[in-house]
Amino acid sequence: MARITLRQLLDHAAEHGYGVPAFNINNMEQVLAIMNAARKTQAPVILQASRGARSYAGDIMIAKMVEAAELMYPEIPICLHQDHGNNGATCYSAIQAGFTSVMMDGSLEADAKTPASYEYNTDITRTVTGVAHDVGCSVEGELGCLGSLETGEGDKEDGHGFEGKLSKDMLLTDPDQAAAFVAATKVDALAIAMGTSHGAYKFSRKPDGDILAMNVVKAINERLPNTHLVMHGSSSVPQELQDIFNKYGGAMPQTYGVPVEEIVKGIKYGVRKVNIDTDCRLAITGQFRKVAQEKGDEFDPRKFLKPSMDAMEALCAERYEQFGTANQAPKIKVIPLAQMAKRYASGELDPKIGMTKAA
Ligand SMILES: [Zn+2]
């Protein structure tokens, strides 16, 4: 099956009212865990690679692993997405490497840590969108900086995230500015800031509306009902995974993630892509710890990796069911990049933005 674009997949998700988890990949075991979960649940897949993943595995390895997944799981549509592109070069080289979607994160400058101006963000995102759409590739933009509403701080993921503290207005995406941004840049999906942050330490307590601003998601969706929204940092950090990690010698302080029921609520408010990395990492390394502690003489890496893959596969399958992604794969007929390019050129995929009452 041809590789699907993010735009086509999220259009389908919007039409049928579901969300798609985007899982990060760095190695073969993560790819197999995700693909086995997708086969089991008949879910379409978003595999995403960060800049860190690309430098860890290399572009050729990432591209060939995904090619292998296409051959091994021909019934599953796969979108390969660049997570947090920091500039044009990162996005364009991803497209060269076979990615069908890129995130141009202009909420931060190219150093991936300095909060950028609205003008900078709009300019660079519009430029990348112009190039990407010419070849049929999708673009996700970001408006607002991801960070904790409890502390005002961001958490770096693979070296990406602001330093210091930001005020609440920078940590929450403004609906009217979001409408202007989407109109100016023509992004296919918009990542919003609403209190989620990267890494394992998202909240110091089970989040309520003060620290996880679902009302902002709702307000943006009311203003931009046709825009696909993206929730970053949306691992749930399940207690049972924390317990396994700590039972076998781990020292992870108690933490709280984004509850699945809040994500499901988000999907009702137009969230179509849900980024999950921490949960997968935790599922894997919890099993590393278990094997290492229970079997002190074990030195075959496969004996560590197999239970790790099984734990990650179970987690991914659960999310496909919870987000409504399950059973959607057979309903999708992939539109090739060249045809997507023609659709962009004709203007049929231009953003549809309603008039605001205040305007
Ligand atoms: Zn992110």
Coordinates of C-alpha atoms and ligand atoms in Angstrom, one line a residue:
M1 CA 0.0 0.0 0.0
A2 CA 1.3 3.5 -0.8
R3 CA 2.3 5.7 2.1
I4 CA -0.6 7.9 3.2
T5 CA -0.4 11.6 3.9
L6 CA -1.3 13.0 7.2
R7 CA -3.9 15.2 5.5
Q8 CA -5.8 12.4 3.9
L9 CA -5.7 10.3 7.1
L10 CA -6.9 13.2 9.3
D11 CA -9.6 14.2 6.8
H12 CA -10.8 10.6 7.1
A13 CA -10.6 10.7 10.9
A14 CA -12.6 13.9 10.9
E15 CA -15.3 12.5 8.6
H16 CA -15.7 9.4 10.8
G17 CA -15.2 11.1 14.2
Y18 CA -12.0 9.4 15.5
G19 CA -8.5 10.3 16.5
V20 CA -5.1 8.7 15.5
P21 CA -2.3 8.2 18.0
A22 CA 1.1 9.2 16.6
F23 CA 3.8 7.0 18.1
N24 CA 7.5 7.8 17.9
I25 CA 9.9 5.4 16.4
N26 CA 13.7 5.0 16.8
N27 CA 14.3 1.3 16.2
M28 CA 12.9 -1.9 14.7
E29 CA 11.3 -3.1 17.9
Q30 CA 9.1 0.0 18.2
V31 CA 8.0 -0.2 14.5
L32 CA 7.1 -3.9 14.9
A33 CA 5.2 -3.2 18.2
I34 CA 3.1 -0.5 16.6
M35 CA 2.5 -2.4 13.4
N36 CA 1.4 -5.6 15.2
A37 CA -1.0 -3.5 17.3
A38 CA -2.3 -1.9 14.1
R39 CA -2.8 -5.3 12.4
K40 CA -4.6 -6.7 15.4
T41 CA -7.0 -3.7 15.6
Q42 CA -7.1 -2.9 11.8
A43 CA -6.0 0.7 12.5
P44 CA -4.2 3.1 10.2
V45 CA -0.9 4.3 11.6
I46 CA 1.1 7.4 12.1
L47 CA 4.8 6.7 12.7
Q48 CA 6.7 9.8 13.7
A49 CA 10.5 10.4 13.9
S50 CA 12.0 13.3 15.7
R51 CA 15.3 14.9 14.8
G52 CA 16.7 12.9 17.6
A53 CA 15.4 9.7 16.1
R54 CA 16.8 10.6 12.7
S55 CA 20.3 11.2 14.1
Y56 CA 20.1 8.0 16.3
A57 CA 19.0 5.6 13.6
G58 CA 20.0 7.6 10.4
D59 CA 17.6 8.6 7.6
I60 CA 18.3 5.5 5.5
M61 CA 17.5 3.2 8.4
I62 CA 14.3 5.0 9.3
A63 CA 13.2 5.0 5.6
K64 CA 14.0 1.3 5.2
M65 CA 12.3 0.3 8.4
V66 CA 9.2 1.9 7.3
E67 CA 9.5 0.4 3.8
A68 CA 9.8 -3.0 5.5
A69 CA 6.7 -2.3 7.5
E70 CA 4.8 -1.5 4.3
L71 CA 5.8 -4.8 2.8
M72 CA 5.1 -6.8 6.0
Y73 CA 1.7 -5.1 6.7
P74 CA 0.3 -4.2 3.3
E75 CA -3.2 -3.8 4.5
I76 CA -2.3 -1.0 6.9
P77 CA -2.0 2.7 5.7
I78 CA 1.2 4.2 7.1
C79 CA 1.9 7.9 7.5
L80 CA 5.5 8.8 8.1
H81 CA 5.7 12.1 9.9
Q82 CA 8.6 14.4 11.0
D83 CA 8.0 15.3 14.6
H84 CA 9.1 18.9 15.6
G85 CA 10.9 20.1 12.5
N86 CA 13.0 23.2 13.6
N87 CA 13.6 24.7 10.2
G88 CA 13.1 24.3 6.4
A89 CA 16.2 22.0 6.0
T90 CA 14.9 19.5 8.5
C91 CA 11.5 19.4 6.8
Y92 CA 12.8 19.2 3.3
S93 CA 15.3 16.5 4.0
A94 CA 12.5 14.5 5.7
I95 CA 10.5 14.7 2.5
Q96 CA 13.5 13.5 0.5
A97 CA 13.8 10.6 2.9
G98 CA 10.2 9.5 2.1
F99 CA 8.2 11.2 4.9
T100 CA 4.6 12.0 3.8
S101 CA 4.1 14.7 6.5
V102 CA 6.3 17.2 8.3
M103 CA 5.8 19.3 11.4
M104 CA 7.2 22.8 11.0
D105 CA 7.4 23.9 14.6
G106 CA 7.9 27.7 14.3
S107 CA 6.7 28.3 17.8
L108 CA 10.4 28.1 18.7
E109 CA 13.2 29.5 16.7
A110 CA 15.6 27.2 14.8
D111 CA 17.6 26.6 17.9
A112 CA 14.5 24.7 19.2
K113 CA 14.6 26.6 22.5
T114 CA 13.9 30.3 22.0
P115 CA 10.2 31.2 21.8
A116 CA 9.6 32.8 18.4
S117 CA 7.4 35.7 17.4
Y118 CA 4.1 35.2 15.7
E119 CA 5.5 36.8 12.6
Y120 CA 8.5 34.4 12.5
N121 CA 6.3 31.4 13.0
T122 CA 3.8 32.5 10.3
D123 CA 6.6 33.3 7.8
I124 CA 8.6 30.0 8.2
T125 CA 5.5 27.8 8.4
R126 CA 4.0 29.4 5.2
T127 CA 7.2 28.9 3.4
V128 CA 7.5 25.2 4.3
T129 CA 3.8 24.6 3.5
G130 CA 4.3 26.1 0.1
V131 CA 7.1 23.7 -0.8
A132 CA 5.5 20.6 0.9
H133 CA 2.2 21.0 -0.7
D134 CA 3.8 21.3 -4.2
V135 CA 4.9 17.7 -3.7
G136 CA 1.7 16.6 -2.0
C137 CA 3.2 16.3 1.5
S138 CA 1.3 17.5 4.6
V139 CA 2.3 20.0 7.2
E140 CA 1.5 20.4 10.8
G141 CA 2.2 23.8 12.4
E142 CA 2.3 24.8 16.1
L143 CA 0.9 27.9 17.7
G144 CA 1.7 28.6 21.4
C145 CA 4.5 27.0 23.4
L146 CA 4.0 23.6 25.0
G147 CA 4.6 23.8 28.7
S148 CA 3.2 23.2 32.2
L149 CA 0.4 25.6 33.4
E150 CA 1.5 24.5 37.0
T151 CA 5.1 25.7 36.7
G152 CA 5.3 27.8 33.5
E153 CA 8.2 25.6 32.4
G154 CA 8.6 23.4 29.3
D155 CA 10.1 19.9 29.3
K156 CA 12.7 19.1 26.6
E157 CA 12.1 16.1 24.5
D158 CA 15.0 15.0 22.3
G159 CA 16.5 18.5 22.9
H160 CA 13.4 20.3 21.8
G161 CA 11.6 22.7 24.2
F162 CA 11.9 26.2 25.6
E163 CA 14.1 27.1 28.5
G164 CA 13.0 29.2 31.5
K165 CA 9.5 30.2 32.4
L166 CA 6.7 31.5 30.2
S167 CA 3.5 33.4 31.1
K168 CA 0.1 31.7 30.9
D169 CA -0.9 33.5 27.7
M170 CA 2.1 32.1 25.9
L171 CA 1.3 28.6 27.1
L172 CA -2.3 28.7 25.8
T173 CA -3.2 29.0 22.1
D174 CA -5.5 31.9 21.3
P175 CA -8.5 30.9 19.1
D176 CA -8.6 34.1 17.0
Q177 CA -4.8 34.0 16.5
A178 CA -5.1 30.3 15.6
A179 CA -7.7 31.2 12.9
A180 CA -5.4 33.9 11.4
F181 CA -2.4 31.5 11.6
V182 CA -4.2 28.7 9.7
A183 CA -5.5 31.1 7.1
A184 CA -2.0 32.6 6.5
T185 CA 0.0 29.3 6.5
K186 CA -2.5 26.8 5.1
V187 CA -1.3 24.1 7.5
D188 CA -3.1 20.8 7.4
A189 CA -3.1 20.3 11.1
L190 CA -2.4 22.6 14.1
A191 CA -0.6 21.7 17.3
I192 CA -2.0 23.7 20.2
A193 CA -0.7 24.6 23.6
M194 CA -3.2 23.7 26.3
G195 CA -1.2 22.6 29.3
T196 CA 0.3 19.4 28.0
S197 CA 4.0 19.1 28.0
H198 CA 6.6 16.6 26.8
G199 CA 8.3 13.9 29.0
A200 CA 7.0 11.9 31.9
Y201 CA 6.5 14.7 34.4
K202 CA 3.4 16.5 33.1
F203 CA 1.3 17.1 36.2
S204 CA 1.9 16.9 40.0
R205 CA -1.7 15.7 40.5
K206 CA -4.5 14.2 38.4
P207 CA -5.2 17.2 36.1
D208 CA -8.3 19.3 36.3
G209 CA -9.3 22.2 34.1
D210 CA -6.8 24.6 35.7
I211 CA -3.8 22.7 34.5
L212 CA -5.2 20.8 31.5
A213 CA -7.2 23.4 29.5
M214 CA -9.7 21.3 27.6
N215 CA -11.8 24.5 27.4
V216 CA -9.1 26.0 25.1
V217 CA -9.4 23.0 22.8
K218 CA -13.2 23.5 22.7
A219 CA -12.9 27.2 22.0
I220 CA -10.4 26.6 19.1
N221 CA -12.6 24.0 17.7
E222 CA -15.6 26.3 17.8
R223 CA -13.6 29.0 16.0
L224 CA -11.9 26.5 13.6
P225 CA -14.3 23.6 13.2
N226 CA -12.6 22.4 10.0
T227 CA -9.0 22.4 11.3
H228 CA -7.4 19.1 12.5
L229 CA -6.0 19.7 16.0
V230 CA -3.0 18.0 17.4
M231 CA -2.4 17.3 21.1
H232 CA 1.3 16.9 21.9
G233 CA 2.7 15.4 25.1
S234 CA -0.4 13.2 25.4
S235 CA 1.0 10.2 27.2
S236 CA -1.2 9.1 30.0
V237 CA 1.7 7.7 32.0
P238 CA -0.4 4.8 33.4
Q239 CA 0.1 4.0 37.1
E240 CA 0.7 0.3 36.3
L241 CA 3.6 1.2 34.0
Q242 CA 5.1 3.5 36.7
D243 CA 4.6 0.7 39.2
I244 CA 6.4 -1.9 37.1
F245 CA 9.3 0.5 36.4
N246 CA 9.7 1.2 40.1
K247 CA 9.1 -2.3 41.4
Y248 CA 12.2 -3.5 39.5
G249 CA 14.7 -0.9 40.7
G250 CA 13.4 2.2 39.0
A251 CA 13.3 5.5 40.8
M252 CA 10.7 7.5 39.0
P253 CA 8.9 10.0 41.2
Q254 CA 5.1 9.8 41.2
T255 CA 3.7 11.6 38.2
Y256 CA 0.4 12.1 36.3
G257 CA -0.2 12.2 32.5
V258 CA -3.1 13.2 30.4
P259 CA -6.1 10.9 31.3
V260 CA -7.4 8.9 28.3
E261 CA -10.9 10.2 29.0
E262 CA -9.7 13.8 28.5
I263 CA -8.1 12.8 25.1
V264 CA -11.4 11.1 24.1
K265 CA -13.2 14.4 25.0
G266 CA -10.6 16.2 22.9
I267 CA -11.4 14.0 19.9
K268 CA -15.0 15.2 20.2
Y269 CA -13.6 18.7 19.9
G270 CA -11.6 18.2 16.7
V271 CA -8.4 16.6 18.0
R272 CA -7.3 14.2 15.3
K273 CA -3.7 13.4 16.1
V274 CA -2.5 12.5 19.6
N275 CA 1.3 12.3 20.2
I276 CA 2.4 9.6 22.5
D277 CA 6.0 8.7 23.2
T278 CA 6.6 8.5 27.0
D279 CA 4.1 5.7 27.5
C280 CA 5.9 3.6 24.8
R281 CA 9.3 4.3 26.4
L282 CA 8.0 3.4 29.8
A283 CA 6.4 0.2 28.6
I284 CA 9.7 -0.9 27.1
T285 CA 12.1 0.1 29.8
G286 CA 9.9 -1.3 32.5
Q287 CA 10.4 -4.7 30.9
F288 CA 14.1 -4.2 30.6
R289 CA 14.3 -3.6 34.3
K290 CA 12.1 -6.7 35.1
V291 CA 14.2 -9.0 33.0
A292 CA 17.5 -7.6 34.3
Q293 CA 16.4 -8.0 37.9
E294 CA 14.6 -11.3 37.7
K295 CA 17.2 -13.0 35.4
G296 CA 20.6 -11.9 36.4
D297 CA 22.3 -14.4 34.1
E298 CA 20.4 -13.3 30.9
F299 CA 22.6 -11.8 28.2
D300 CA 20.5 -12.4 25.0
P301 CA 19.2 -9.0 24.1
R302 CA 16.1 -10.6 22.5
K303 CA 15.0 -11.9 25.9
F304 CA 14.8 -8.2 26.9
L305 CA 13.4 -6.9 23.7
K306 CA 10.6 -9.4 23.2
P307 CA 8.7 -8.7 26.4
S308 CA 9.3 -5.0 25.8
M309 CA 7.7 -5.2 22.3
D310 CA 4.8 -7.1 23.8
A311 CA 4.2 -4.4 26.4
M312 CA 4.4 -1.6 23.9
E313 CA 2.1 -3.5 21.4
A314 CA -0.5 -3.9 24.2
L315 CA -0.4 -0.2 24.9
C316 CA -0.7 0.8 21.3
A317 CA -3.6 -1.6 20.7
E318 CA -5.4 -0.1 23.7
R319 CA -5.0 3.4 22.3
Y320 CA -6.2 2.4 18.9
E321 CA -9.4 1.0 20.5
Q322 CA -9.9 4.0 22.8
F323 CA -9.4 6.7 20.2
G324 CA -11.7 4.9 17.7
T325 CA -8.8 4.2 15.2
A326 CA -9.5 0.5 15.3
N327 CA -11.3 -1.0 12.2
Q328 CA -10.7 2.2 10.1
A329 CA -7.8 0.8 8.0
P330 CA -9.9 -1.2 5.6
K331 CA -12.1 1.8 4.8
I332 CA -9.2 3.9 3.5
K333 CA -8.0 4.0 -0.1
V334 CA -4.6 5.8 -0.1
I335 CA -4.3 8.8 -2.4
P336 CA -0.7 9.0 -3.8
L337 CA 1.4 12.1 -3.2
A338 CA 1.2 13.3 -6.8
Q339 CA -2.5 13.4 -6.6
M340 CA -2.5 15.2 -3.3
A341 CA -0.2 17.8 -5.0
K342 CA -2.9 18.3 -7.7
R343 CA -5.5 18.7 -5.0
Y344 CA -3.5 21.4 -3.3
A345 CA -2.8 23.2 -6.5
S346 CA -6.5 23.3 -7.4
G347 CA -7.3 25.0 -4.0
E348 CA -9.7 22.3 -2.9
L349 CA -7.6 21.6 0.2
D350 CA -7.3 25.3 1.3
P351 CA -8.4 25.9 4.9
K352 CA -12.1 26.6 5.4
I353 CA -12.4 29.2 8.2
G354 CA -15.7 30.5 9.4
M355 CA -16.3 34.2 10.2
T356 CA -15.9 35.1 13.9
K357 CA -18.8 36.9 15.5
A358 CA -16.4 39.6 16.8
A359 CA -15.0 40.3 13.3
Ligands
ZN1 ZN 5.7 17.4 20.6

